[in-house]
Coordinates of C-alpha atoms in Angstrom, one line a residue:
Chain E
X1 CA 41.3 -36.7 64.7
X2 CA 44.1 -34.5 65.2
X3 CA 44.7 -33.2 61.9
X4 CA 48.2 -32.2 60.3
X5 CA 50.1 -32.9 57.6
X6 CA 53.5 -32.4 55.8
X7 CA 55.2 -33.7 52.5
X8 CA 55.6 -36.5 50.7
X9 CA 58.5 -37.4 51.5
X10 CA 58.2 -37.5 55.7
X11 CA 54.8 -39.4 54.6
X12 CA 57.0 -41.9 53.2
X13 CA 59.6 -42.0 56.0
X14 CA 56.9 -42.4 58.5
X15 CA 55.4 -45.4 57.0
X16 CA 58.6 -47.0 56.7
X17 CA 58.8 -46.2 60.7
X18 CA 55.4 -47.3 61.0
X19 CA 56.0 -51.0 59.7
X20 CA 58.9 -51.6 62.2
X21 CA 56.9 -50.0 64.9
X22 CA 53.4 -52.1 64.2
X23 CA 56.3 -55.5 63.4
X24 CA 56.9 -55.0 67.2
X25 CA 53.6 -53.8 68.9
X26 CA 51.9 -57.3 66.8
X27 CA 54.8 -59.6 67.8
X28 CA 54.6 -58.4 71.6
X29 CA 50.3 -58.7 71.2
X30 CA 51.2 -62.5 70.3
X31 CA 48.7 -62.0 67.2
X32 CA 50.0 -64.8 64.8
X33 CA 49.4 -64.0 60.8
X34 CA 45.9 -65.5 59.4
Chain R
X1 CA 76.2 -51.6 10.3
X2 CA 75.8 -52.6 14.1
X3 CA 77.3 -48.9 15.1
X4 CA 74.3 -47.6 13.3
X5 CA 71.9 -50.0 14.5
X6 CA 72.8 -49.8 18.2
X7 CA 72.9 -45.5 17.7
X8 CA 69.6 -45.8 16.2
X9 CA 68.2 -47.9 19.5
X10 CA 69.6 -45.1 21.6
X11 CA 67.8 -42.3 19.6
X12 CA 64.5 -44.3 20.0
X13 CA 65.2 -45.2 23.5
X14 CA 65.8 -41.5 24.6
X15 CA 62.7 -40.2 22.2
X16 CA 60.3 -42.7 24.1
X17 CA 61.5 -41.0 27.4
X18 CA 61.0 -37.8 26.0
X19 CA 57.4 -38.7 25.3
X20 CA 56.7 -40.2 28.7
X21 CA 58.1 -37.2 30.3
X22 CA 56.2 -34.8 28.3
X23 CA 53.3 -37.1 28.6
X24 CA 53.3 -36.6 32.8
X25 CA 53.8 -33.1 32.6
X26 CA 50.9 -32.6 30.2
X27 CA 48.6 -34.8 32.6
X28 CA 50.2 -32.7 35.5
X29 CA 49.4 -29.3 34.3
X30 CA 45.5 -30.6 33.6
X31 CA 45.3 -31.9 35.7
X32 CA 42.6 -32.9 37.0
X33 CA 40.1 -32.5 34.4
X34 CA 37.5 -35.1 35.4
X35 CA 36.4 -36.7 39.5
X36 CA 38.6 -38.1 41.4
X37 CA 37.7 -41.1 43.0
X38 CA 39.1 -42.2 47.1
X39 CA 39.2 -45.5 47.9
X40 CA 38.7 -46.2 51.5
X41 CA 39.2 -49.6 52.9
X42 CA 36.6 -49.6 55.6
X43 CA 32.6 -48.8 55.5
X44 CA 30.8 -45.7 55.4
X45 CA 30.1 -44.3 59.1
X46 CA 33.8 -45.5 60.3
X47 CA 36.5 -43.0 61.4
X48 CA 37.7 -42.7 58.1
X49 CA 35.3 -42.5 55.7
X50 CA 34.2 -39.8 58.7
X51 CA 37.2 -37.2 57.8
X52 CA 37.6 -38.3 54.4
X53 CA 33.8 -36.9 53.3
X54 CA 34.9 -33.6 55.6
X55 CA 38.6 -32.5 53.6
X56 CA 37.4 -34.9 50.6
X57 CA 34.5 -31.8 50.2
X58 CA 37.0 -29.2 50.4
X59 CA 39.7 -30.7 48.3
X60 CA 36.5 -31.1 45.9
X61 CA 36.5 -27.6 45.9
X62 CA 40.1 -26.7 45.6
X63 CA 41.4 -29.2 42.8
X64 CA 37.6 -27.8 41.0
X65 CA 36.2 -31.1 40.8
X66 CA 34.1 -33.8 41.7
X67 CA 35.3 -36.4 44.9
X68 CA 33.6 -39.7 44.5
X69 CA 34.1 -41.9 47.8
X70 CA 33.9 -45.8 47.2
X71 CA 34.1 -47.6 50.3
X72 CA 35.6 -51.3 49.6
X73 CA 35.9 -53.0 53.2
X74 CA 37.3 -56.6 53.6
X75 CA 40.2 -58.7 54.4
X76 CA 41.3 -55.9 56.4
X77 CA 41.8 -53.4 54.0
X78 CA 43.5 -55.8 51.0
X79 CA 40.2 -55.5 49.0
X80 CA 41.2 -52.0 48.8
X81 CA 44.2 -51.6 49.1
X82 CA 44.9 -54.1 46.0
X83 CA 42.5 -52.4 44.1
X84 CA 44.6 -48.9 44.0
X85 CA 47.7 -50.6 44.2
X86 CA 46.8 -52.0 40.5
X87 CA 45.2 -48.6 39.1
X88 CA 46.3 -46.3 36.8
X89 CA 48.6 -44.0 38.1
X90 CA 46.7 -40.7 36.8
X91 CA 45.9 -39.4 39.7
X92 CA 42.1 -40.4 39.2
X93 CA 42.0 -42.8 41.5
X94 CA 43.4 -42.5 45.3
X95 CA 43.4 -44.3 48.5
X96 CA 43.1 -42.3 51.9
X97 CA 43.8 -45.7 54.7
X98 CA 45.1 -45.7 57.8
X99 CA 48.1 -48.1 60.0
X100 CA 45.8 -51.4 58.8
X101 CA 46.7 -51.7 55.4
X102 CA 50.1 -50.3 55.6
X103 CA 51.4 -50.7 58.6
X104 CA 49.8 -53.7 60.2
X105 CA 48.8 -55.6 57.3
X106 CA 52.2 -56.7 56.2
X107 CA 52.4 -58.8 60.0
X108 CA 48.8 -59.7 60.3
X109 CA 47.7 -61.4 57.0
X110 CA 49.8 -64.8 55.6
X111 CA 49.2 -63.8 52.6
X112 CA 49.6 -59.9 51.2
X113 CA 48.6 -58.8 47.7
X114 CA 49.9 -55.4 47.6
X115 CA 53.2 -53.9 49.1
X116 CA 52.6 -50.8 51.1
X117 CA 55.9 -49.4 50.0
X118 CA 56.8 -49.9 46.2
X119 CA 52.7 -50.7 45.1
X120 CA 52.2 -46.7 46.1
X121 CA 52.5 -43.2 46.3
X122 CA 52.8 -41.4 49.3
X123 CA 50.7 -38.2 49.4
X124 CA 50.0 -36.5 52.4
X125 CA 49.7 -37.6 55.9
X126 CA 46.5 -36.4 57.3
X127 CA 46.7 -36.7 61.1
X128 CA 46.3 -39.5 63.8
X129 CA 42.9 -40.9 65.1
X130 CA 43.4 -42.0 69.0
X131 CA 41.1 -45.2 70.1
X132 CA 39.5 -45.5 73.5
X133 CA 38.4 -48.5 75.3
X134 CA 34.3 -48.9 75.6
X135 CA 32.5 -51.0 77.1
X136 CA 28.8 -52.4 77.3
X137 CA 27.3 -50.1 80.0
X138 CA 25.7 -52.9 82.0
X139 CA 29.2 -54.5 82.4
X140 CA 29.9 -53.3 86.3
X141 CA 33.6 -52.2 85.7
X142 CA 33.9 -48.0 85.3
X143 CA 38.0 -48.4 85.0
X144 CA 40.3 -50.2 83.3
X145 CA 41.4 -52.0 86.2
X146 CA 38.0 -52.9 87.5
X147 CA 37.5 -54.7 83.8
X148 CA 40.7 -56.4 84.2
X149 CA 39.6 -57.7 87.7
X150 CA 36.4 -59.1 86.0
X151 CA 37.8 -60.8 83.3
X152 CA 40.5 -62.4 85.5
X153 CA 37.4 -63.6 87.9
X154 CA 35.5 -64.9 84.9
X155 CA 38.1 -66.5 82.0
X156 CA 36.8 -66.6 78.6
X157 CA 33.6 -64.5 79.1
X158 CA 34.1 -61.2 77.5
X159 CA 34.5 -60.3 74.4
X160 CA 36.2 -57.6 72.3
X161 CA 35.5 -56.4 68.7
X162 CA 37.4 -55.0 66.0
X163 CA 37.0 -53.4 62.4
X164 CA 40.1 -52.3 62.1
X165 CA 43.8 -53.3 62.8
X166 CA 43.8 -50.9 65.3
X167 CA 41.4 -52.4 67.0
X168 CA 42.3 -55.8 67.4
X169 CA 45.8 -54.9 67.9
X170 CA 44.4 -52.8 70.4
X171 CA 42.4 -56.0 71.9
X172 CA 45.4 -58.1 71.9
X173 CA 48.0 -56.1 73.5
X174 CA 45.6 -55.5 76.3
X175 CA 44.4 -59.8 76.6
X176 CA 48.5 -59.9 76.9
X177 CA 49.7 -57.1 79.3
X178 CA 46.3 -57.5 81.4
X179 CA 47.0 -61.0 81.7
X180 CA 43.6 -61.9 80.8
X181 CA 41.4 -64.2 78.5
X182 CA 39.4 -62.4 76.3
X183 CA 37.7 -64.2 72.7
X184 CA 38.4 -62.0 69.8
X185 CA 35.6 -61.2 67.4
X186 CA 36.5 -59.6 64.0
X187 CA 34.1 -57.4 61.8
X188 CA 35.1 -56.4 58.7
X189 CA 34.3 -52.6 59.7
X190 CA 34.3 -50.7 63.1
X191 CA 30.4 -49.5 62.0
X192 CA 29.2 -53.2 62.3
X193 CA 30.9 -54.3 65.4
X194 CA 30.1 -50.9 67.0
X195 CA 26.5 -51.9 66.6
X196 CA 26.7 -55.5 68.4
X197 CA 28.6 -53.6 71.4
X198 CA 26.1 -51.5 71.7
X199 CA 23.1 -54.2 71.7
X200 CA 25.2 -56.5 74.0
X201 CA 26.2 -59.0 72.0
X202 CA 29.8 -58.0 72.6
X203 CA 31.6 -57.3 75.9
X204 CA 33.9 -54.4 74.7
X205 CA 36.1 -52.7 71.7
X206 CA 38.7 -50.3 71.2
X207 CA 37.2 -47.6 69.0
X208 CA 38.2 -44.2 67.3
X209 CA 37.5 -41.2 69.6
X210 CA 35.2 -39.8 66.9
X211 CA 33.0 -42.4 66.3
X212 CA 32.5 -43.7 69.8
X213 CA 31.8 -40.3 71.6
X214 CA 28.4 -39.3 70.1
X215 CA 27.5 -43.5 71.4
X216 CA 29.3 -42.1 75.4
X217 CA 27.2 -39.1 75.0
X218 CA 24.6 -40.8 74.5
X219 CA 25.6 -43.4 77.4
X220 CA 25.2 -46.2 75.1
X221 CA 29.0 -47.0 76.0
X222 CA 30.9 -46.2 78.9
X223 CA 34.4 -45.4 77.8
X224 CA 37.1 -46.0 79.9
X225 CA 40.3 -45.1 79.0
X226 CA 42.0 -43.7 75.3
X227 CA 44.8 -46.0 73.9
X228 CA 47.6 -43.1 73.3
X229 CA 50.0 -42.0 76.2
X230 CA 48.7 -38.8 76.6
X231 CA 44.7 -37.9 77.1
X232 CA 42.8 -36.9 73.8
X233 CA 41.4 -33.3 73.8
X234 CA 38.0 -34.6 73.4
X235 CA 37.3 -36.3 76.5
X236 CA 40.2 -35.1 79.1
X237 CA 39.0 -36.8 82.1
X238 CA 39.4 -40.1 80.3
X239 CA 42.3 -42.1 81.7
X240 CA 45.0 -43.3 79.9
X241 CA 45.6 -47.3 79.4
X242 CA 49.2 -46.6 80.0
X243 CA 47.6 -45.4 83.7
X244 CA 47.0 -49.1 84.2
X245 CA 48.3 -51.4 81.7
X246 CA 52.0 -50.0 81.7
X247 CA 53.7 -49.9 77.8
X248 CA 50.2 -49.5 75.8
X249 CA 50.9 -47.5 73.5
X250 CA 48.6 -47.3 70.4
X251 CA 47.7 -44.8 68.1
X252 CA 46.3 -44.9 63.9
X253 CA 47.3 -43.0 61.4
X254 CA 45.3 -41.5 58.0
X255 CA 46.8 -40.6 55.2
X256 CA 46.6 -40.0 51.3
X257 CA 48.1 -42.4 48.7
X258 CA 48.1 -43.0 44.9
X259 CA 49.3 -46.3 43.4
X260 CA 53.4 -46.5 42.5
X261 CA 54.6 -44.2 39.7
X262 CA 52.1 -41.2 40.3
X263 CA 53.6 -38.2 38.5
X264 CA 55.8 -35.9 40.5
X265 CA 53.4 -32.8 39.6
X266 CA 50.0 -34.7 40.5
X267 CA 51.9 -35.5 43.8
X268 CA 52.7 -31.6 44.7
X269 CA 49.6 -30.3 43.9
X270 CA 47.6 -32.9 45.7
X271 CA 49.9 -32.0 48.9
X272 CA 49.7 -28.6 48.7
X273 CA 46.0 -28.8 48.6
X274 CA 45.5 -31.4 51.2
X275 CA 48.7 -29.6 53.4
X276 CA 45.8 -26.2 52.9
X277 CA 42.9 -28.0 54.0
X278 CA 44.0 -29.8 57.5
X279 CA 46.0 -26.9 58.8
X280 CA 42.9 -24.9 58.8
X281 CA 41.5 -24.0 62.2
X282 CA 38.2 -24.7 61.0
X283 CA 38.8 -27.9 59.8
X284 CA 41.1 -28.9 62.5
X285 CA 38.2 -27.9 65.0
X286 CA 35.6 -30.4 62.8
X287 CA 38.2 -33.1 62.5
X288 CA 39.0 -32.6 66.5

């Protein structure tokens, strides 16, 4: 792993990045909910 | 008479948040006073349980208490992730997860018990964990595209595992840019479908760098290419699969959480600590 950190509030930003990102990358994968 | 009613409301109103307050700062500066359990939402012997037993030790060490790891896999992390999401906010009881259950989760499952957002409190963010593509060794492909050419001569024969959302994201995107057919099999944990690739039961699976390179070493799996755009540290020569599969782009996440409403104080010092531990050259080289 490549380790780092930082606080919690850009932990908190990033996983409100991370949903949008992971929305896109599953909707271009065609991956339909089960 | 109402005046003094709704005055005496207020009073008791503004008391009770005196008491709360007071309450989280008491539990803050004792904290912690007894273990402190991590929740993981995959098996032991998967990428994150992995790290988490390596800073989990040291954080033992610093906070001057016991770490106590309970591993609850299933339904992609939900078990887990559900179970935190409804604990006590005291600090007591934590989750360290990755991109599955709060990232992914949210656009893979029909139905979602938690929300990664308000059900929790971010932590710390403890680093990202790039996949790699393996293979069974006896399948004759030693690239990416010499897979891809297989598959497209025989539809429907290989396989791919995942035990994470990583993983079968991972799977997906690469059936769809590849422009092949490959059956999806799902394990609850990577350890378990790491096992059936290695006996041959299934073709292929995108795994974490850590946990499939003592398998390479041991040429149990051929590894051909890492999922990020740029080459992991850990095996250089290892192609990219942006080299041939053009826009892959995939890399998890770990990270700390407690459920929603953790005090402010139990937050810092849990940072701090965790902030200490991963920005240590030592640890960074163990975690590498």
């Amino acid at each position: 792993m490549e380790a780092f950190s930082g606080t919690p509030e850009e932990f908190e930003a990033f996983l409100k990045e991370q949903l949008v990102l992971w929305e896109k990358l599953i909707a271009d994968a065609g991956i339909e909910k089960q | 008479m109402i005046m003094g009613l709704r005055r005496y409301w207020c009073l008791a109103a503004a008391a009770a948040a005196v008491l709360v307050a007071m309450s989280e700062t008491a539990l803050a500066q004792t904290y912690p006073t007894r273990n402190i359990t991590l929740v993981l939402p995959f098996a032991a012997g998967s990428g994150t349980d992995t790290t988490t037993r390596l800073i989990s030790k040291e954080l033992g060490v610093a906070l001057g208490v016991g770490m106590v790891i309970d591993n609850r896999a299933g339904a992609n992390g939900s078990i887990a992730a559900n179970y935190v999401a409804r604990s006590a906010p005291d600090g007591y009881t934590l989750f360290v997860t990755t991109n599955t259950t709060h990232s992914a989760n949210p656009y893979l499952l029909k139905t979602m018990n938690y929300d990664p957002i308000k059900d929790f409190t971010p932590i710390a963010r403890t680093g990202d964990l790039p996949f790699m593509l393996v293979i069974h060794p006896d399948i004759p492909a030693n690239s990416v595209a010499e897979l891809i050419a297989l598959a497209k001569k025989e539809p429907g024969k290989y396989t791919y595992a995942s035990g994470s959302s990583s993983a079968s994201v991972s799977g997906a995107t690469f059936a769809r840019l590849a422009g092949i057919d490959l059956l999806h099999v799902p394990y609850k944990s990577s350890p378990p479908a790491l096992t059936d690739v290695i006996a041959g039961r299934i073709s292929m699976m995108f795994i974490d760098v850590p946990t499939g390179l003592p398998h390479v070493n041991a040429k149990a799996l051929k590894p051909l290419a890492v999922t990020t755009k740029r080459k992991s540290a850990l095996l250089p020569d290892l192609p990219t699969m942006d080299e041939t599969v053009k826009g892959f782009d995939i890399t998890s996440w770990q990270g700390y959480l407690g459920p929603a409403n953790l005090p402010k104080d139990v937050v810092v010092r849990l940072n701090a600590e965790i902030r200490k531990i991963v920005e240590r050259p030592d640890i960074k080289n163990q975690l590498a």
